[in-house]
Short mmCIF file of C-alpha atoms in Angstrom, two decimals:
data_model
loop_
_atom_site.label_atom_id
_atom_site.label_comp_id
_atom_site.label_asym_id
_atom_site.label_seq_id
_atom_site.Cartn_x
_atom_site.Cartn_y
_atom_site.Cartn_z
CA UNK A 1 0.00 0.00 0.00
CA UNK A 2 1.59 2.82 -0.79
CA UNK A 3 1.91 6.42 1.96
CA UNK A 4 -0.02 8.97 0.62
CA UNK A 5 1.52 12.23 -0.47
CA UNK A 6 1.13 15.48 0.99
CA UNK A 7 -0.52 17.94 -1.57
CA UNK A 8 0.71 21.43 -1.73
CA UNK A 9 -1.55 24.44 -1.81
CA UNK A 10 -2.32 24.52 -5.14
CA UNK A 11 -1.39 28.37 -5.27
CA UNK A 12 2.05 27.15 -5.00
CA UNK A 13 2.63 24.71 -7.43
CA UNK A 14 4.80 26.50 -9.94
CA UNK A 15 3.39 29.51 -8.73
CA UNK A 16 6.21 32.33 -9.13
CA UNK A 17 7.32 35.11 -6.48
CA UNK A 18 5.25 38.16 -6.07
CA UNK A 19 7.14 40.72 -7.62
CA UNK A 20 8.22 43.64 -4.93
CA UNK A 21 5.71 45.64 -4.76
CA UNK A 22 4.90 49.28 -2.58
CA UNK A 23 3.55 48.69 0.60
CA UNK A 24 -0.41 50.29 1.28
CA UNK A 25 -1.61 52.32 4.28
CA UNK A 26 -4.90 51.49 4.16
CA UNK A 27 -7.15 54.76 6.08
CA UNK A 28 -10.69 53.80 7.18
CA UNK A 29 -13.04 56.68 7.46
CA UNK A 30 -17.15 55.67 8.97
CA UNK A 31 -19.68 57.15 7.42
CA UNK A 32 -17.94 60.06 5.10
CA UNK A 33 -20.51 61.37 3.02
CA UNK A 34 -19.25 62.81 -0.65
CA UNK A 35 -21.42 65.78 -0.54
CA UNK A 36 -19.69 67.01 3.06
CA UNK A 37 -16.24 65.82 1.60
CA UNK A 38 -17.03 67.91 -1.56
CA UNK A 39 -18.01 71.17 0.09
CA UNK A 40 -14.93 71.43 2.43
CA UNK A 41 -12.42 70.68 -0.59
CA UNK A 42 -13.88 73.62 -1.97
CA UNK A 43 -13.44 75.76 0.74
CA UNK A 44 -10.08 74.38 1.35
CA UNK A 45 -10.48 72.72 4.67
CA UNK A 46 -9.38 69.00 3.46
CA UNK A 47 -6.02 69.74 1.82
CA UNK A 48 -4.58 66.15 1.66
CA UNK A 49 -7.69 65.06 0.76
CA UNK A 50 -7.37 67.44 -2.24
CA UNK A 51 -3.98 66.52 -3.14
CA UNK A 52 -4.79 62.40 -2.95
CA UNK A 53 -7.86 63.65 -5.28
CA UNK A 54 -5.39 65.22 -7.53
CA UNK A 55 -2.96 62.57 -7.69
CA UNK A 56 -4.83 59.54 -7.60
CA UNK A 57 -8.47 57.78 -8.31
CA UNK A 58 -11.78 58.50 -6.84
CA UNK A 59 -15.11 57.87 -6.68
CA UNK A 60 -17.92 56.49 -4.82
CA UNK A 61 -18.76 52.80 -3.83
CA UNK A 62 -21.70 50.73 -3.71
CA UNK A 63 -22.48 49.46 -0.46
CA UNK A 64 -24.45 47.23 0.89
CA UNK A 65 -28.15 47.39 2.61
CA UNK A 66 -28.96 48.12 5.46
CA UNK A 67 -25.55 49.65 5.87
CA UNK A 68 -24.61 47.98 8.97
CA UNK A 69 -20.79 48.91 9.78
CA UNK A 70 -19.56 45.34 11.35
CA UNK A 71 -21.07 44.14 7.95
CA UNK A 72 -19.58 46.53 5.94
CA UNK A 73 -15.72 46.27 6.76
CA UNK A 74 -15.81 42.67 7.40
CA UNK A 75 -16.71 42.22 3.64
CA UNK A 76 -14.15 44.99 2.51
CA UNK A 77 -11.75 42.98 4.72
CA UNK A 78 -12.64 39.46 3.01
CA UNK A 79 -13.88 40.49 -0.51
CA UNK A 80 -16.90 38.19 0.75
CA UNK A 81 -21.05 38.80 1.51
CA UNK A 82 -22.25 38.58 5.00
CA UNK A 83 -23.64 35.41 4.31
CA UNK A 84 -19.99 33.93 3.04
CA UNK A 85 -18.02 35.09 5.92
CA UNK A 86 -20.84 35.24 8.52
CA UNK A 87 -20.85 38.75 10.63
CA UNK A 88 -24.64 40.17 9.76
CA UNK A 89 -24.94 42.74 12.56
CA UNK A 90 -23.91 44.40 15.34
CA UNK A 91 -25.39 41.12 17.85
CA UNK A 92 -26.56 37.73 17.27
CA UNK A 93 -28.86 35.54 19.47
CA UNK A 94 -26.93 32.49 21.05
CA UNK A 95 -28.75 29.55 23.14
CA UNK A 96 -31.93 28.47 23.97
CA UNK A 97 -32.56 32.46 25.84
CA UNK A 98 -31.51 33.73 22.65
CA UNK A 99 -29.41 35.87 24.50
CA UNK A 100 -28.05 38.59 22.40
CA UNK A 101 -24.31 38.64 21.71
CA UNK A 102 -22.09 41.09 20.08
CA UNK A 103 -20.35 39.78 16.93
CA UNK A 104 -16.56 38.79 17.30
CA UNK A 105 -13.59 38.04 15.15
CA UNK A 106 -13.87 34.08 16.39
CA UNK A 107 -17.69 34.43 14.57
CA UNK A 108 -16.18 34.90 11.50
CA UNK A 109 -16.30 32.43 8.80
CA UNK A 110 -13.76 33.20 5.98
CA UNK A 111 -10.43 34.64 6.40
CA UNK A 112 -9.36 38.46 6.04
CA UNK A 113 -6.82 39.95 4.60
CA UNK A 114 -4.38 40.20 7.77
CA UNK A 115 -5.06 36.81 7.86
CA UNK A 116 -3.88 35.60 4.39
CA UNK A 117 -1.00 38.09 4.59
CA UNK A 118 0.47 36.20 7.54
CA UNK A 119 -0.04 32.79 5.53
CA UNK A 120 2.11 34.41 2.69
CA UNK A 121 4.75 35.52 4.96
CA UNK A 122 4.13 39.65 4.41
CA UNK A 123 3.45 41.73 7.57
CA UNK A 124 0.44 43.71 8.08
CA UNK A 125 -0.35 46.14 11.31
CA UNK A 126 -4.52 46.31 11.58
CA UNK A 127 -5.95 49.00 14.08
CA UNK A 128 -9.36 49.41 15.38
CA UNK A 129 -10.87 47.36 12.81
CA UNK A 130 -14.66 46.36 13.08
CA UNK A 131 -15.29 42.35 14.52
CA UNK A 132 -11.24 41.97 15.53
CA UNK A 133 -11.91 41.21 19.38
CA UNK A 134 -10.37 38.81 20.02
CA UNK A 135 -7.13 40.26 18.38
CA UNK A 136 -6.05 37.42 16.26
CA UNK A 137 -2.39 36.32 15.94
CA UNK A 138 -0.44 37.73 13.08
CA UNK A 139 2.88 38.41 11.18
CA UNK A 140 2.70 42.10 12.45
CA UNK A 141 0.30 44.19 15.12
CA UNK A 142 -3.13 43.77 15.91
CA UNK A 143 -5.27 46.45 17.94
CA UNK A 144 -8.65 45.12 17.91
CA UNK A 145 -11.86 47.13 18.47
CA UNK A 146 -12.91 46.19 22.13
CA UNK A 147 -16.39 46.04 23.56
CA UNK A 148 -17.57 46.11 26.56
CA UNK A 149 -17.37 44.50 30.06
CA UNK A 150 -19.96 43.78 32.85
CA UNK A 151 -22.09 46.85 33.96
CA UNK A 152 -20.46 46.49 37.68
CA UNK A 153 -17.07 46.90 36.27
CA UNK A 154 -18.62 50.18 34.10
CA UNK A 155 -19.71 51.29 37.65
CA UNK A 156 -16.14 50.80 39.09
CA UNK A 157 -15.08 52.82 36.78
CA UNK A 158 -13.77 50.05 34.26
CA UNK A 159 -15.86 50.21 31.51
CA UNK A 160 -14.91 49.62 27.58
CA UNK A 161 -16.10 51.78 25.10
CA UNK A 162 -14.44 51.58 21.43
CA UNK A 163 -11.33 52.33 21.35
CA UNK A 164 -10.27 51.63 25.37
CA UNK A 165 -7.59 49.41 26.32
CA UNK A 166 -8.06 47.29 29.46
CA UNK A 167 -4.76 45.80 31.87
CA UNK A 168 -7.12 42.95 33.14
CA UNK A 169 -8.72 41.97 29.76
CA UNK A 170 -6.60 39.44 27.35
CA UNK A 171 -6.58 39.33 23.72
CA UNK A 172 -6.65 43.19 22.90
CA UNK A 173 -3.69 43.26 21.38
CA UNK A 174 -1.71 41.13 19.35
CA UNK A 175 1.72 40.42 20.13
CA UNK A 176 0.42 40.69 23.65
CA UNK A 177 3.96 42.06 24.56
CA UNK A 178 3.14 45.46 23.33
CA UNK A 179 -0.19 45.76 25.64
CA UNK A 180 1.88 47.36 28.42
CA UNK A 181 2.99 50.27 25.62
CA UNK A 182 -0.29 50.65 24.17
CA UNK A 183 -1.72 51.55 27.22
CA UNK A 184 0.82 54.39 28.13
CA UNK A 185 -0.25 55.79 25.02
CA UNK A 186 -4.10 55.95 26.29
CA UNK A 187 -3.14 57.14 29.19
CA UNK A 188 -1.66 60.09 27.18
CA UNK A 189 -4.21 60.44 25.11
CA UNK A 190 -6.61 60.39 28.46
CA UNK A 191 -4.40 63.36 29.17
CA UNK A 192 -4.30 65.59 26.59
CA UNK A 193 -7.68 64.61 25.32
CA UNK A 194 -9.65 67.95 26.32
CA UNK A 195 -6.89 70.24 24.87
CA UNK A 196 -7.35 68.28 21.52
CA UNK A 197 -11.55 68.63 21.69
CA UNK A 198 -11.15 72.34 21.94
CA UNK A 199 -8.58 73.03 19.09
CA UNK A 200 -10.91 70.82 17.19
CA UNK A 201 -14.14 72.32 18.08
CA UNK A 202 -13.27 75.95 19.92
CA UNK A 203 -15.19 76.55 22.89
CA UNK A 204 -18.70 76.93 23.39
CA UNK A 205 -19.91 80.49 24.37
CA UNK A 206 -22.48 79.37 26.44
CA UNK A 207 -23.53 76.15 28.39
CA UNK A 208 -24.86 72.89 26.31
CA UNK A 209 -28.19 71.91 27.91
CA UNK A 210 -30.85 69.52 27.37
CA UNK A 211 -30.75 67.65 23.92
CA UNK A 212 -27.64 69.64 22.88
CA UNK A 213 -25.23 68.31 26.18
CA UNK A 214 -26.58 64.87 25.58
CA UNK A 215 -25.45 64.71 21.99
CA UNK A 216 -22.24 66.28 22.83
CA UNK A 217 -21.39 64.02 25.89
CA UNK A 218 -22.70 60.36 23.78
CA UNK A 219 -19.87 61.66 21.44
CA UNK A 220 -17.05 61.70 23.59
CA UNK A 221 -15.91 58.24 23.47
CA UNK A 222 -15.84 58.58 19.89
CA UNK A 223 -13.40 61.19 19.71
CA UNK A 224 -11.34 59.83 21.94
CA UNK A 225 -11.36 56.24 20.27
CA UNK A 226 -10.18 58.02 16.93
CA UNK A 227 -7.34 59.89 19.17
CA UNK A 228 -6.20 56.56 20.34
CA UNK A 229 -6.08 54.64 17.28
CA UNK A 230 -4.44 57.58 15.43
CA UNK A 231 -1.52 57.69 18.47
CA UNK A 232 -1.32 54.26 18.47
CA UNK A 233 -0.98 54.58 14.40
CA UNK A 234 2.25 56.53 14.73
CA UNK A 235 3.64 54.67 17.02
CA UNK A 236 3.46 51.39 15.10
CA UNK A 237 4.46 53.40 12.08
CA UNK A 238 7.57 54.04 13.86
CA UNK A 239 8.65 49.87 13.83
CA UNK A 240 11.19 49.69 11.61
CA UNK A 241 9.80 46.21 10.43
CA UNK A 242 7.78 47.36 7.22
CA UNK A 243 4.17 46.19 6.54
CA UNK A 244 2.77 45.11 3.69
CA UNK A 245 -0.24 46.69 4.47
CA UNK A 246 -1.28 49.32 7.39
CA UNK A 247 -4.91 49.44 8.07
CA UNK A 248 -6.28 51.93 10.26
CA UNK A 249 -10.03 52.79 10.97
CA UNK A 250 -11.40 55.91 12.56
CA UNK A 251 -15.52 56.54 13.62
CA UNK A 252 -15.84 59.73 14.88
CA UNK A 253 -16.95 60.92 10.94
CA UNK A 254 -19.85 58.51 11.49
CA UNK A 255 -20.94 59.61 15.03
CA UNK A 256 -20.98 63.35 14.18
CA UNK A 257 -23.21 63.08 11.06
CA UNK A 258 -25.83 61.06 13.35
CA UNK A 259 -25.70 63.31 16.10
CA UNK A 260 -25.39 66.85 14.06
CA UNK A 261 -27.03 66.33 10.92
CA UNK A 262 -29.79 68.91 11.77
CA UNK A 263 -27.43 71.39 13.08
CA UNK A 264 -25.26 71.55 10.54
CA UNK A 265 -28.53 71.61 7.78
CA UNK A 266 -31.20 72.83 9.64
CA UNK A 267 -33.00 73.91 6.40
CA UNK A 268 -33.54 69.71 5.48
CA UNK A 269 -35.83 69.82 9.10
CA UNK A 270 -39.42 70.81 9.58
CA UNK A 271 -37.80 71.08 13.57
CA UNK A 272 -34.80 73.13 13.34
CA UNK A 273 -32.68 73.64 16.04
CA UNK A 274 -32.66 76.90 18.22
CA UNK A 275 -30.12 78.87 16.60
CA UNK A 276 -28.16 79.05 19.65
CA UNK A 277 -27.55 75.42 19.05
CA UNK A 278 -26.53 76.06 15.40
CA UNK A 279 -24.14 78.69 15.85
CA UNK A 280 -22.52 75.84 18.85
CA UNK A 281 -23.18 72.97 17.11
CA UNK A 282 -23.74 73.52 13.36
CA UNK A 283 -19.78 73.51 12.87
CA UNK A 284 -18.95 70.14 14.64
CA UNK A 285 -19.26 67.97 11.38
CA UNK A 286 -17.36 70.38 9.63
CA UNK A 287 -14.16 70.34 11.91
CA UNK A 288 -14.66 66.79 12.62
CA UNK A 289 -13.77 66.07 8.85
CA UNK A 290 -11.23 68.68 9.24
CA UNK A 291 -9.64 67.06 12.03
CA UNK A 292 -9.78 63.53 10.28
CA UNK A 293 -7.46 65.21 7.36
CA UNK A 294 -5.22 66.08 9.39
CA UNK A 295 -5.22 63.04 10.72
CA UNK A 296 -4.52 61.44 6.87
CA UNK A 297 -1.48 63.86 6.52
CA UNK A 298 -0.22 62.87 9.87
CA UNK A 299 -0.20 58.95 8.92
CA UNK A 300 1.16 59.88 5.22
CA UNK A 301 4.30 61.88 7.55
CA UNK A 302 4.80 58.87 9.42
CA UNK A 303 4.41 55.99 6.92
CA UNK A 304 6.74 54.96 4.20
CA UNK A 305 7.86 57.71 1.45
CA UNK A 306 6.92 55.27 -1.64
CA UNK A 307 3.47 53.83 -0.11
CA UNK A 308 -0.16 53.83 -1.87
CA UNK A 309 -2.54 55.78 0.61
CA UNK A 310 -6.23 54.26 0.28
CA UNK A 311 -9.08 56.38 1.99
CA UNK A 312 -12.34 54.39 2.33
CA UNK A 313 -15.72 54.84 3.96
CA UNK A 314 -18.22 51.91 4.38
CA UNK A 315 -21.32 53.47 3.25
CA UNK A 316 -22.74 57.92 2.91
CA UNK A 317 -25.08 59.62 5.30
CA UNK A 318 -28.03 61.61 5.08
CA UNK A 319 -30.90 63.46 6.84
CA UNK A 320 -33.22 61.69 8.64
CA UNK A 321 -36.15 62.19 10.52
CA UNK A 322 -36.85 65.30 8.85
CA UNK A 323 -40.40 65.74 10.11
CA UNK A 324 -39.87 63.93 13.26
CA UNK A 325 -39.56 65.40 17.01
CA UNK A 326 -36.39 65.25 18.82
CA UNK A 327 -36.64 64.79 22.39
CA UNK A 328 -34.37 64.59 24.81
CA UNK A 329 -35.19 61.96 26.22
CA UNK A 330 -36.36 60.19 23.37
CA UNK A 331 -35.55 57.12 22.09
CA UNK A 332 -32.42 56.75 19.86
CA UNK A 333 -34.22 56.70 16.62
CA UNK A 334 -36.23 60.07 17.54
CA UNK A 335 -33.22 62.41 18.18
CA UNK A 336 -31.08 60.56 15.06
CA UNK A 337 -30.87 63.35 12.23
CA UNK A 338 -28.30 61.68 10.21
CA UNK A 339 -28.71 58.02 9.09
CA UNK A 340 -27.44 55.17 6.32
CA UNK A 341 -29.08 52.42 6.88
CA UNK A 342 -30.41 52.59 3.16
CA UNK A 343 -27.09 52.10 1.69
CA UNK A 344 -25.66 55.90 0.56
CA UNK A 345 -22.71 55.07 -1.24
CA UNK A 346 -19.48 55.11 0.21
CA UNK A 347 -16.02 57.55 -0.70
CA UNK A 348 -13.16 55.56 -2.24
CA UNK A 349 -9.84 56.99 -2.59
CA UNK A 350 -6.08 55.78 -4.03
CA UNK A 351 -3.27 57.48 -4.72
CA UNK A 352 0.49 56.39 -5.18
CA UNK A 353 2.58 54.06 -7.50
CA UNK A 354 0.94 52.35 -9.93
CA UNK A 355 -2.66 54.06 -9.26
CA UNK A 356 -4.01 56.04 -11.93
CA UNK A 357 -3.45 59.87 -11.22
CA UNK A 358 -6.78 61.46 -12.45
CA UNK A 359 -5.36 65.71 -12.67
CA UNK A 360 -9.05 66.60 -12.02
CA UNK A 361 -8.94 69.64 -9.90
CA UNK A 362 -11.19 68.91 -6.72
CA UNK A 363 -12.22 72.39 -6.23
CA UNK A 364 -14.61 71.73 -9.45
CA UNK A 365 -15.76 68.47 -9.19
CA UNK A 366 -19.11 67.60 -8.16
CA UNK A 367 -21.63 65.14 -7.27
CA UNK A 368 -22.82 64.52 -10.96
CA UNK A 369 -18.78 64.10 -11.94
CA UNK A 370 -18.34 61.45 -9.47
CA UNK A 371 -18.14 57.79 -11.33
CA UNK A 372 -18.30 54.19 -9.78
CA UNK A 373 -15.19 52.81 -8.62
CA UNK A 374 -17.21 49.16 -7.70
CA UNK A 375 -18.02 48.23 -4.68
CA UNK A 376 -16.79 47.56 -0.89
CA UNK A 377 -16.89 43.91 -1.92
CA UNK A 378 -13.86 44.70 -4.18
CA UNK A 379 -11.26 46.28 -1.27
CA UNK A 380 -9.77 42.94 -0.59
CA UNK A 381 -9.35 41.61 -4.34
CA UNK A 382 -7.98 45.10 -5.10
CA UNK A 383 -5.65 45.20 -2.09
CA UNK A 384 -4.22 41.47 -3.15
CA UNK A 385 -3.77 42.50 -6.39
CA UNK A 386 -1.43 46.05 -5.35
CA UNK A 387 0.56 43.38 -3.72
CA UNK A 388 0.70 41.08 -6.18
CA UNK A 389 -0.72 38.61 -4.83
CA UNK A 390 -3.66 36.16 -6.35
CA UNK A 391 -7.20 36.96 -5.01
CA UNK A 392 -9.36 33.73 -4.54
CA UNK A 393 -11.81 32.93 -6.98
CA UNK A 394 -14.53 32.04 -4.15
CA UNK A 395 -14.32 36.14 -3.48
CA UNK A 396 -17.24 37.86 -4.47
CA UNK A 397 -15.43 41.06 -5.53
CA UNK A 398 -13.22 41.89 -7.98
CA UNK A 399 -10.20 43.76 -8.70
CA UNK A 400 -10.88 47.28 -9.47
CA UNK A 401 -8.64 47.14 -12.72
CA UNK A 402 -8.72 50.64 -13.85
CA UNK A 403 -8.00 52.15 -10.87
CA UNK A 404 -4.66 51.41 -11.99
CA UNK A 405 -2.14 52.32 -14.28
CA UNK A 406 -1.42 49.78 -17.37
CA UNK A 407 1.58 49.69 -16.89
CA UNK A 408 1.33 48.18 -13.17
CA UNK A 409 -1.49 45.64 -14.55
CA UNK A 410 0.78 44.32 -17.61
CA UNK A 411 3.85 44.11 -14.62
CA UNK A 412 1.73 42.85 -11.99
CA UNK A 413 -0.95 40.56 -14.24
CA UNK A 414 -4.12 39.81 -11.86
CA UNK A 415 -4.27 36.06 -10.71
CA UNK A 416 -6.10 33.65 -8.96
CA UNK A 417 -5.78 30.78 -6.73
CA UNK A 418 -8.96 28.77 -6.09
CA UNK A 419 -9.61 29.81 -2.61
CA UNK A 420 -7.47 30.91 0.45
CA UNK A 421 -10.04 28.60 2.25
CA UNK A 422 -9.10 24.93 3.67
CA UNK A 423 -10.33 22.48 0.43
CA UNK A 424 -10.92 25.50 -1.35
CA UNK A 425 -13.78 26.90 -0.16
CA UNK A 426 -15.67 23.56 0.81
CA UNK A 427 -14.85 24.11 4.46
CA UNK A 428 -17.50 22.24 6.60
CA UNK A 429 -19.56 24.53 9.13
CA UNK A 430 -19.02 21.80 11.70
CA UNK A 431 -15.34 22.10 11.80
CA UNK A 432 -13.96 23.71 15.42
CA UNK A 433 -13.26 27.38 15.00
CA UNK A 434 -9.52 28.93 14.91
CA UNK A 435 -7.22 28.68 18.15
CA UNK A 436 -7.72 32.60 18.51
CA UNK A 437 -11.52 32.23 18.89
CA UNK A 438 -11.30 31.52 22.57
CA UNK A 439 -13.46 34.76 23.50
CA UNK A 440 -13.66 36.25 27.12
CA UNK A 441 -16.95 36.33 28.47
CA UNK A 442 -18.41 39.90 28.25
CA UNK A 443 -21.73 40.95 28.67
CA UNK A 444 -22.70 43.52 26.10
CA UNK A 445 -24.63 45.86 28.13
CA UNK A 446 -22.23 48.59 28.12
CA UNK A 447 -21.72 48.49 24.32
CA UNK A 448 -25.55 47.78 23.68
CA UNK A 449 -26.63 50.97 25.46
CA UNK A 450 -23.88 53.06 23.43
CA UNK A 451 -25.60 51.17 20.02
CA UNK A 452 -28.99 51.97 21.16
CA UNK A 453 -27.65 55.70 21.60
CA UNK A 454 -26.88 55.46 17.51
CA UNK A 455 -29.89 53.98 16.89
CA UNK A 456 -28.28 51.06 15.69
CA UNK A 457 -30.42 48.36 17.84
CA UNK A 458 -33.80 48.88 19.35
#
């Protein structure tokens, strides 16, 4: 009888090296709307913005509906649907109570692109990314997006919003060795964070009250989960280890447009604001975008001289509620005025070697001049493909071929493997999860409560 033989991958049977390629930094952005982005180029207030504009692609991208955001950048991450790689909202019911759980990265069904990176021995650092708690183990950094803990720990004063770090909770941050730095940079941020709000914002003239000071305080943790991530950024920037790809998400663009929709366009509302609130308020979405391009340039500083710089938002926003009441103690639906759940298209960015520099200027483009790029199902093919690297065929996006230059493509010829998948593709649901799915137990009260406040689950 004879020993059977070990088969190969088949992506590596005479499968050549990937040609060297420039590494990506890959910048996240919830929830920017085109219009918003649009206006403030013209007035000058997103500069590198502007310049990646000038110098790159752009345009918007389909999304998918309802624009859920652990749905969304799971399937940019994968290049797969919700029902391929398994994350379809923010919670999901679990035994016989149905208890409701919040989605983590051990729920996920298909593999992402930090994940097939480490398999092909290329280094990726991945920061604040939707459905990575548990951080998973990689050739490179992980900083997942953390939950929440028990409501008695919240009450102790040891509550998890987005973007907190915990000492006593594991499997924030992958290698766990850098925990202990990560969390002097917090503290830091912690620190320094009013001083940042006010050079953001200014100061208000005259107390927030009622509806107004609830807004404003439900969008702290935001703002200081995007100061975090973006500290943490340059510090990881500064390894001298290069990644293959840096991928970096931010959420404060998202929370403002919910929360200050109507002040900023109190003409879309039957119930406009007092204009005491406007004139406090009706800037905040405005410098928050601001803010976030500064941001951009900062990473762009800080990363490598020759890298392509992707800027990508998971879905638009809009008014909502225009007729509606907004009550201060309503309930998170009835004081939203900025929503997506009907799928507004999303912003899509590139600019760098090999990407196709369009010379528009952005101070004249418009809504009617922006084209399709494809959709968020077509990040991860696209991203494979910059490194040269085959995207599976099981994906359900596609490369984005004309965002680049011909000259890259007839260099760097898309491929494909059958699947990055075990058995390509045919993976059995029964089969045990990964070792990393080991998940603490949290209750998601905490993180619930700050979801209801969003409007996000009932």
């Amino acid at each position: 009888r004879r020993t059977p033989v070990p088969i190969p991958p088949p992506w590596t049977l005479f499968w050549p090296a990937a040609s060297p390629v420039a590494p990506i930094m890959w910048i996240g952005l919830d929830g920017l709307e085109w219009d918003v982005v649009l206006d403030l180029v013209r007035g000058g207030r997103l500069p590198t913005v502007a310049r990646l504009m000038r110098e790159g692609t752009f345009g918007y991208l389909d999304t998918l509906e309802p624009a859920w955001s652990p749905v969304i950048w799971t399937s940019m991450a994968t290049g797969r649907t919700p029902g391929a790689h398994g994350i379809t909202g923010f919670v999901h019911a679990v035994g016989h109570g149905r208890e409701r759980r919040l989605f983590a990265s051990s729920d996920r069904k298909v593999k992402a692109l930090w994940t097939i990176l480490t398999e092909q021995s290329r280094r990726s650092v991945t920061i604040g990314w939707w459905v990575t708690y548990p951080a998973e183990p990689v050739d490179g950094y992980m900083v997942a997006q953390v939950n929440t803990v028990p409501v008695a720990d919240l009450e102790a004063g040891k509550g998890i919003f987005k973007g907190e770090l915990m000492p006593e909770l594991p499997g924030q941050v992958y290698p766990p060795a850098q925990e202990r730095e990560l969390l002097a940079i917090v503290r830091d941020v912690d620190r320094d964070l009013p001083s940042l709000i006010a050079s953001t914002f200014g100061t208000f003239t005259r107390p927030l009250e009622g509806l107004a000071r609830r807004m404003w305080d439900d969008s702290m943790w935001a703002f200081r989960a995007d100061a975090i991530y973006h500290r943490i950024a340059i510090h990881l920037l500064a390894d001298p280890k290069p990644a293959a790809l840096f991928s970096v998400y931010f959420g404060g663009t998202d929370v403002v447009g919910h929360r200050f929709w109507r002040h900023a366009h109190p003409e879309a509302f039957s119930l406009r604001p007092p204009q005491w609130e406007i004139q406090a308020l009706g800037h905040v979405i405005a410098d928050y975008y601001a803010y976030a391009d500064a941001v951009i340039a900062d990473l762009i500083a800080h990363g490598p001289k020759d890298a392509i710089v992707i800027l990508t938002s998971d879905h638009g926003m809009h008014a909502f509620n225009t007729d509606g009441k907004f009550e201060p103690d309503g309930l998170p639906r009835s004081i939203r005025s900025g929503d997506h759940r009907d799928g507004p298209p999303g912003l899509f960015i590139a600019a760098g070697p090999g990407i196709h520099r369009s010379g528009a200027d952005p101070s004249r483009i418009t809504r009617r001049d922006l084209l399709r790029i494809g959709s968020v199902l077509d990040l991860a093919p696209t991203i494979l493909a910059m490194l040269d690297l085959p995207l599976g065929r099981d994906m359900d996006g596609d490369v984005l071929r004309f965002v680049f230059e011909p000259e890259f493509l007839a260099s760097h010829p898309v491929r494909h493997v059958c699947s990055y998948e075990p058995w390509c593709g045919m993976r059995p649901r029964w089969l045990s999860p990964p070792a990393h799915a080991v998940t603490p137990e949290l209750h998601p009260d905490t993180r619930l409560d700050q979801l209801r406040k969003l409007g996000y689950v009932e």
